[in-house]
PDB file of C-alpha atoms in Angstrom:
ATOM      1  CA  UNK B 176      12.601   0.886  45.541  1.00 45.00           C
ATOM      2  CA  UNK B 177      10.777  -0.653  42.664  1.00 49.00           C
ATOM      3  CA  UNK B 178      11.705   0.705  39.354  1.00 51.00           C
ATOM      4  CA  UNK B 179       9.497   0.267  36.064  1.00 54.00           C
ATOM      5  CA  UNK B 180      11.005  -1.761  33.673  1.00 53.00           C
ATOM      6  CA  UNK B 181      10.676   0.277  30.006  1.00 58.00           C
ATOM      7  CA  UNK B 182       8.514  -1.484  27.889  1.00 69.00           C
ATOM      8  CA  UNK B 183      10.306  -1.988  23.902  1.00 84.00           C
ATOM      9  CA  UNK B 184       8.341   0.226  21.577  1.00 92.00           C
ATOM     10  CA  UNK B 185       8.733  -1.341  17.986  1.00 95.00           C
ATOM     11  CA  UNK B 186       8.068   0.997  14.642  1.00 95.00           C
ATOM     12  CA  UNK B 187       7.278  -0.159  11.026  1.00 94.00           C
ATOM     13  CA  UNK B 188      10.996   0.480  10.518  1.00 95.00           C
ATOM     14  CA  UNK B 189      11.476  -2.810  12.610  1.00 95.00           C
ATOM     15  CA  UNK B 190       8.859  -4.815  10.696  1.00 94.00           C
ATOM     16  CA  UNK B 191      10.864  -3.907   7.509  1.00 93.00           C
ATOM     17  CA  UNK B 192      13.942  -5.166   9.079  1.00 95.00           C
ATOM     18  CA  UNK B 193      12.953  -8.658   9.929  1.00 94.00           C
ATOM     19  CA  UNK B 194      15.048 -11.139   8.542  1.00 94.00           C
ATOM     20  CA  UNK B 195      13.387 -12.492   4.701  1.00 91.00           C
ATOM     21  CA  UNK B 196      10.419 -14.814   4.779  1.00 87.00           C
ATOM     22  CA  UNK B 197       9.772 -13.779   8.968  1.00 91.00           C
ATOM     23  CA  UNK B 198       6.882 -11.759   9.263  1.00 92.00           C
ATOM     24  CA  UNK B 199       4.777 -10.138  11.987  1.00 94.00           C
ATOM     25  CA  UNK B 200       2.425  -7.422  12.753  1.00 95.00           C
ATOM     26  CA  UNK B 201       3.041  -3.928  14.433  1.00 95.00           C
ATOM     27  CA  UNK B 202      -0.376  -3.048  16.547  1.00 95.00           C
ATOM     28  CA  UNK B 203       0.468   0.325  18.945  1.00 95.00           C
ATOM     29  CA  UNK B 204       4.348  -0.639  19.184  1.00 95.00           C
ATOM     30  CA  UNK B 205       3.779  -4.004  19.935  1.00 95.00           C
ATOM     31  CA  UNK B 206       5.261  -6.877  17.708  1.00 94.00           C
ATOM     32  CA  UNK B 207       3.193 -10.244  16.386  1.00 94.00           C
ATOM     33  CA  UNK B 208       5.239 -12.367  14.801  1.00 92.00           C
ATOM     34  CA  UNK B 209       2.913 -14.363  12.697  1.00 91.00           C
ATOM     35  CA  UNK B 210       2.714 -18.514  11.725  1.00 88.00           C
ATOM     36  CA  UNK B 211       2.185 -19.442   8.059  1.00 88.00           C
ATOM     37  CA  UNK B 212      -1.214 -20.271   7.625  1.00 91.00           C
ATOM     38  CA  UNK B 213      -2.556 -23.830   7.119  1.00 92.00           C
ATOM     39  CA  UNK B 214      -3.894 -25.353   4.137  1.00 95.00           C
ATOM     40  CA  UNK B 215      -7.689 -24.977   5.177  1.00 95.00           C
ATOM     41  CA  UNK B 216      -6.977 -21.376   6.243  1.00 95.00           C
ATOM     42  CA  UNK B 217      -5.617 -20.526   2.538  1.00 96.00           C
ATOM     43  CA  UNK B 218      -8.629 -22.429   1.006  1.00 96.00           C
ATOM     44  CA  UNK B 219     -10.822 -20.369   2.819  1.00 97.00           C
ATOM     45  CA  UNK B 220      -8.785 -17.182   1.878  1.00 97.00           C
ATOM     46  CA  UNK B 221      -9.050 -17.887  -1.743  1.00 97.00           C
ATOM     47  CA  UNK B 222     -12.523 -18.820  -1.969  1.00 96.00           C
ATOM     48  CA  UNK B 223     -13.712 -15.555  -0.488  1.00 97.00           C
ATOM     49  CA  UNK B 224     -11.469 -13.619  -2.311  1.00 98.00           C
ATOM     50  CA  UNK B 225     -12.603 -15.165  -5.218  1.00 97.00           C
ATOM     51  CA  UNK B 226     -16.181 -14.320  -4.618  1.00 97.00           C
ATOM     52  CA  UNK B 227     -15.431 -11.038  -3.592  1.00 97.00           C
ATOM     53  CA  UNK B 228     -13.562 -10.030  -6.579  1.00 97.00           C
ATOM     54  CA  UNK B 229     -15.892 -11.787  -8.941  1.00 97.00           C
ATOM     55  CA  UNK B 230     -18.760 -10.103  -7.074  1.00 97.00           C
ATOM     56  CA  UNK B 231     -16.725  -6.666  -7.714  1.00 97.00           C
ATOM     57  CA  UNK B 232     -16.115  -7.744 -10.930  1.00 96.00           C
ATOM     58  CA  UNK B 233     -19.520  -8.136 -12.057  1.00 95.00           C
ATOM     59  CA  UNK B 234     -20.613  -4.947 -11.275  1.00 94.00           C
ATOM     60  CA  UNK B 235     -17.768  -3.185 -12.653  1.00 92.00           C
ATOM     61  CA  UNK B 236     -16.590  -2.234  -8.949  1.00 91.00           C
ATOM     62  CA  UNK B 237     -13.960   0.113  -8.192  1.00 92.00           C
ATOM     63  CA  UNK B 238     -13.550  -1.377  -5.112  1.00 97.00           C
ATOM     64  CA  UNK B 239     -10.153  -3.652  -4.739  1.00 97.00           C
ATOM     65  CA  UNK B 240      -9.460  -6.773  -2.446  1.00 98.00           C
ATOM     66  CA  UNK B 241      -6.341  -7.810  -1.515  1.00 98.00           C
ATOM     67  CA  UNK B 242      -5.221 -10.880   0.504  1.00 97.00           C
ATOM     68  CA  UNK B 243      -2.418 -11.025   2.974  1.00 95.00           C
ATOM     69  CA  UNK B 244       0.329 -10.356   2.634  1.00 93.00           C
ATOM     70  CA  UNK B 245      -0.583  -6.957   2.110  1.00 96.00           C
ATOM     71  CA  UNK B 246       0.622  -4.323   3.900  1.00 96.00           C
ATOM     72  CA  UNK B 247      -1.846  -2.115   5.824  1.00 98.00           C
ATOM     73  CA  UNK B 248      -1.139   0.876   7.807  1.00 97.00           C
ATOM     74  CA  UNK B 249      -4.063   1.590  10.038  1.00 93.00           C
ATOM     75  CA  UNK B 250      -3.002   5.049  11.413  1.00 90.00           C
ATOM     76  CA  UNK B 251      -0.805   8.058  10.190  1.00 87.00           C
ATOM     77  CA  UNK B 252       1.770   7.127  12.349  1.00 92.00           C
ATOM     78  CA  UNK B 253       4.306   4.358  12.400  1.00 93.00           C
ATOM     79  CA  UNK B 254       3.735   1.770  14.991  1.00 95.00           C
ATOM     80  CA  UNK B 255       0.532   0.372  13.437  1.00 95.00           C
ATOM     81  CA  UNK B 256       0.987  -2.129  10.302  1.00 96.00           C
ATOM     82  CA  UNK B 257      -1.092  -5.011  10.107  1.00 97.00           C
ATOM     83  CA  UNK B 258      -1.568  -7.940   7.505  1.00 96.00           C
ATOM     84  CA  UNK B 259      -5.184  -8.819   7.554  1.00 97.00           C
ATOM     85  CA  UNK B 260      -5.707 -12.354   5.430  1.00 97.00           C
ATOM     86  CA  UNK B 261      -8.355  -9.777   2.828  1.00 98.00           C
ATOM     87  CA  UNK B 262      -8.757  -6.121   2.843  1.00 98.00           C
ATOM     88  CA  UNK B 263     -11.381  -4.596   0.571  1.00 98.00           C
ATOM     89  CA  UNK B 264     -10.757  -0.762   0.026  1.00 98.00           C
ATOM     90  CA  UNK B 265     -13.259   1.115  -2.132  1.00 97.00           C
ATOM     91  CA  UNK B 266     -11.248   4.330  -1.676  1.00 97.00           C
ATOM     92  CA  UNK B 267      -8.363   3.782  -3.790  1.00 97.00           C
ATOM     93  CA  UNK B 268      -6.269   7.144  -3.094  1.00 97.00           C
ATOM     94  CA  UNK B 269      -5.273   5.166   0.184  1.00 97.00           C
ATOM     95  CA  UNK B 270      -3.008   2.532  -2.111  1.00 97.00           C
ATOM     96  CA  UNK B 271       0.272   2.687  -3.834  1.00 96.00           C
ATOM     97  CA  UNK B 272       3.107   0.321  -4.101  1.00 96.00           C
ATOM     98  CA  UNK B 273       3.492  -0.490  -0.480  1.00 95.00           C
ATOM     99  CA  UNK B 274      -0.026  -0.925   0.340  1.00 97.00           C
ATOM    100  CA  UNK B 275      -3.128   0.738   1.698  1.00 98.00           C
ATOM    101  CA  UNK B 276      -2.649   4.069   3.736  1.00 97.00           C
ATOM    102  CA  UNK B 277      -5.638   4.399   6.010  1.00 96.00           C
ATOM    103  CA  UNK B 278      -8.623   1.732   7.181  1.00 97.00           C
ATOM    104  CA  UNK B 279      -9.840  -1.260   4.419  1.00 98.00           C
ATOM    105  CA  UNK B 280     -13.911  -0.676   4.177  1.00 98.00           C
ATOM    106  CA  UNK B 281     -14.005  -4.167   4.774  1.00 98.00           C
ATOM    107  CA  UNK B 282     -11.498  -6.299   6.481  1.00 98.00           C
ATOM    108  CA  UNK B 283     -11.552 -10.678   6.867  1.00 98.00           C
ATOM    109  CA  UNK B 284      -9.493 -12.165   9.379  1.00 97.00           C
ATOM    110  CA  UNK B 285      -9.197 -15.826   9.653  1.00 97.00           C
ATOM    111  CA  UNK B 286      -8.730 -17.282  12.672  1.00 95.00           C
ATOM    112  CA  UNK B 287      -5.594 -19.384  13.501  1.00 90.00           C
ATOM    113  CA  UNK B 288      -4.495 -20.916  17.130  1.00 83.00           C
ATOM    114  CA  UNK B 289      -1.985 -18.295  17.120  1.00 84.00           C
ATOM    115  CA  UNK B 290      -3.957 -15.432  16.482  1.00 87.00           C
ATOM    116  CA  UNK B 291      -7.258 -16.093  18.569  1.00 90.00           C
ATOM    117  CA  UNK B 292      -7.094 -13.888  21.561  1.00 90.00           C
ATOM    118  CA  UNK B 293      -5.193 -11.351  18.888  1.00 92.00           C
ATOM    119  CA  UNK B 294      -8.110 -11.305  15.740  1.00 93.00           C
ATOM    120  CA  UNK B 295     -11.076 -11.494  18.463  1.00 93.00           C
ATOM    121  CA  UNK B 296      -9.884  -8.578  20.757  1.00 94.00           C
ATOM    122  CA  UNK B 297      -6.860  -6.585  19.720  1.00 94.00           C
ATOM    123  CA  UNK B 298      -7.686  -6.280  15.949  1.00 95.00           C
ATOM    124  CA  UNK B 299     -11.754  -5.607  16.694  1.00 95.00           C
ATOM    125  CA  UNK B 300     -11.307  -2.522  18.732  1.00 95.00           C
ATOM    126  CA  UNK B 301      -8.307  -1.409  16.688  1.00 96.00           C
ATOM    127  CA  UNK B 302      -9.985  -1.871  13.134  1.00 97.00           C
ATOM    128  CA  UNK B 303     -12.926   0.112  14.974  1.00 96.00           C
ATOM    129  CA  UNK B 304     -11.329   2.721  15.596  1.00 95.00           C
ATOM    130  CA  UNK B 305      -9.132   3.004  12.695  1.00 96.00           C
ATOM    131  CA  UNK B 306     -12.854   3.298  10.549  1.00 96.00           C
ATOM    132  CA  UNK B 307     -13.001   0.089   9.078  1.00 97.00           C
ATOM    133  CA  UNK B 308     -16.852  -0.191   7.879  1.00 97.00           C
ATOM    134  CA  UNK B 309     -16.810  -3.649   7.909  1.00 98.00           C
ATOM    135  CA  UNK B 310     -14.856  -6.690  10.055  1.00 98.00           C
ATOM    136  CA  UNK B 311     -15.606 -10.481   9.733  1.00 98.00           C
ATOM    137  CA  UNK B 312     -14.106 -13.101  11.907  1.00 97.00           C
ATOM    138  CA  UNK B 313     -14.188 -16.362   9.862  1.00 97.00           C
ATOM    139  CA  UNK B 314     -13.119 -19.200  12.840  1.00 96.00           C
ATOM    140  CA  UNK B 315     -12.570 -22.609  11.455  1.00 96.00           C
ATOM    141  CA  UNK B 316     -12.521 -24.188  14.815  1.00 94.00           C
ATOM    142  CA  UNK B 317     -16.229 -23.205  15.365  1.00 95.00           C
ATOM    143  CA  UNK B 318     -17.291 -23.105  11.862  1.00 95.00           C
ATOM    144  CA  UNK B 319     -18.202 -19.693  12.166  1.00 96.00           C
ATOM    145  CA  UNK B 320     -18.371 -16.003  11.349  1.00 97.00           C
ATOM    146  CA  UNK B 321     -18.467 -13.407  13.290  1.00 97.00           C
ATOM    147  CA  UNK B 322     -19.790 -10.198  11.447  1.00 98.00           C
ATOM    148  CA  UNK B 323     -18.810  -6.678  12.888  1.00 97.00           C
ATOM    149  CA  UNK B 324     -20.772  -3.843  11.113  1.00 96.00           C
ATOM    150  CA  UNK B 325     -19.095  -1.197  12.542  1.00 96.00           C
ATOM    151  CA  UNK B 326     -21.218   1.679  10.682  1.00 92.00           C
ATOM    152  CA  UNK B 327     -24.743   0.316  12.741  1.00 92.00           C
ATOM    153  CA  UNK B 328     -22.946  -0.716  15.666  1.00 94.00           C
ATOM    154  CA  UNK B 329     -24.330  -4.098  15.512  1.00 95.00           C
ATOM    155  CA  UNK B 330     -22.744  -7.523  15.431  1.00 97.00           C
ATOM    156  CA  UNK B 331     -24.320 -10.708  14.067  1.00 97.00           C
ATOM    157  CA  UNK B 332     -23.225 -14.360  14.127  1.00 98.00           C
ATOM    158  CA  UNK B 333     -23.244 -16.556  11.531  1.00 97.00           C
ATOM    159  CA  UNK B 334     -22.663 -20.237  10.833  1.00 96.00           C
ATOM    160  CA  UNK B 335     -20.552 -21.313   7.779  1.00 95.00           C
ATOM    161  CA  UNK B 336     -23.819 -23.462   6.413  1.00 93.00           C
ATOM    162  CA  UNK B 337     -25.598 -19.675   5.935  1.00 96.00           C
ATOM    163  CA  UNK B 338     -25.679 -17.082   3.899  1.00 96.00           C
ATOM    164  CA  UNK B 339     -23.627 -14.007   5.539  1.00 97.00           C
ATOM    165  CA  UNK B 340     -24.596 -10.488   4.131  1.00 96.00           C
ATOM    166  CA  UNK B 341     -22.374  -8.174   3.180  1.00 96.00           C
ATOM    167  CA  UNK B 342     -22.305  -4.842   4.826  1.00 94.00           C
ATOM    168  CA  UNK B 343     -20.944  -2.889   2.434  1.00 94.00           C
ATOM    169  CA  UNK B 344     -22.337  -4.138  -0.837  1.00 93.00           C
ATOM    170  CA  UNK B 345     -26.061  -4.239  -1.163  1.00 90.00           C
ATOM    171  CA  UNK B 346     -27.637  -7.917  -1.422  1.00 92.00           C
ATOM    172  CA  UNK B 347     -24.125  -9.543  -1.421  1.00 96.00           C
ATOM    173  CA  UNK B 348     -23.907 -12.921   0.657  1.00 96.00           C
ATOM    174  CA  UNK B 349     -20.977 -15.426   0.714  1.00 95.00           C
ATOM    175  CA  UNK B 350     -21.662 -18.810   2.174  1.00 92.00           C
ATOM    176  CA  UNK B 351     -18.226 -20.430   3.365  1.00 89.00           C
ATOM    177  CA  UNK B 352     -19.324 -24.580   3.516  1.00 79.00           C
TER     178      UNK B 352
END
């Protein structure tokens, strides 16, 4: 007789307890332990959250961006905590000292060889249907960006020589060279 081996489900409580400097992401029980990023991935990082805070900025936004790590917990519930590389969140009732309590508006992920299969299919249908307005791929490998507009249910491509729109913010582009 074949018996079922019981799959491990993890909680946020586990992600708390990993040892200092180890960290990971929690998506539906399921642990990602996750590789420090590389010096072009942080470059990239910064330079969009530079423009997207000085774009913020300049129009006296109350939006907020915030890049990883920074806690986000996706769902009411405590096997869903992800650490996308920026989260924008307009609604700021979601934050407090811990992080963001609910879906970014507008969420970057930056692709890595380690989180490929993970940014480009896990993440997109779980930032869908968490409400996330707004979810970019930026893939250095193929120099370019994937743009998920979750609110028209359309999807646009974009290479890092162009101008990508901005969903959320009215006649906003950032052009990652």
């Amino acid at each position: 007789m074949d018996v079922l081996k019981k799959q491990t489900m993890y909680t946020i409580s586990d992600i708390y307890a990993l040892p200092d400097g180890e960290r990971a992401e929690l998506i539906d029980g399921q642990i990602y332990n996750m590789m420090p990023p590389g010096r072009l991935h942080q470059k990239i990082s910064w330079k969009l959250h530079q423009a997207i805070a000085n774009y913020i900025d300049s129009r006296n936004g109350l939006c907020e961006v915030y890049a990883a790590p920074f806690a986000v917990f996706l769902n009411d519930d405590d096997i869903n905590y992800v650490e996308p590389d920026l989260s924008v969140i307009c609604d700021l009732s979601k934050l407090d000292d811990k992080g963001c309590h609910g879906a970014p508006d507008w969420v970057i992920e930056i692709v890595s060889a380690g989180s490929r299969s993970r940014d480009y299919m896990t993440k997109l249908f779980k930032y869908r249907t968490a409400g996330v307005r707004e979810y970019w791929i930026v893939d250095p490998d193929k120099q370019m960006i994937m743009v998920y507009g979750f609110e028209k249910d359309m999807v646009e491509k974009y290479d890092f020589n162009e101008a990508v729109p901005v969903g959320i913010y009215e006649g906003f582009t950032v052009k990652i060279e």
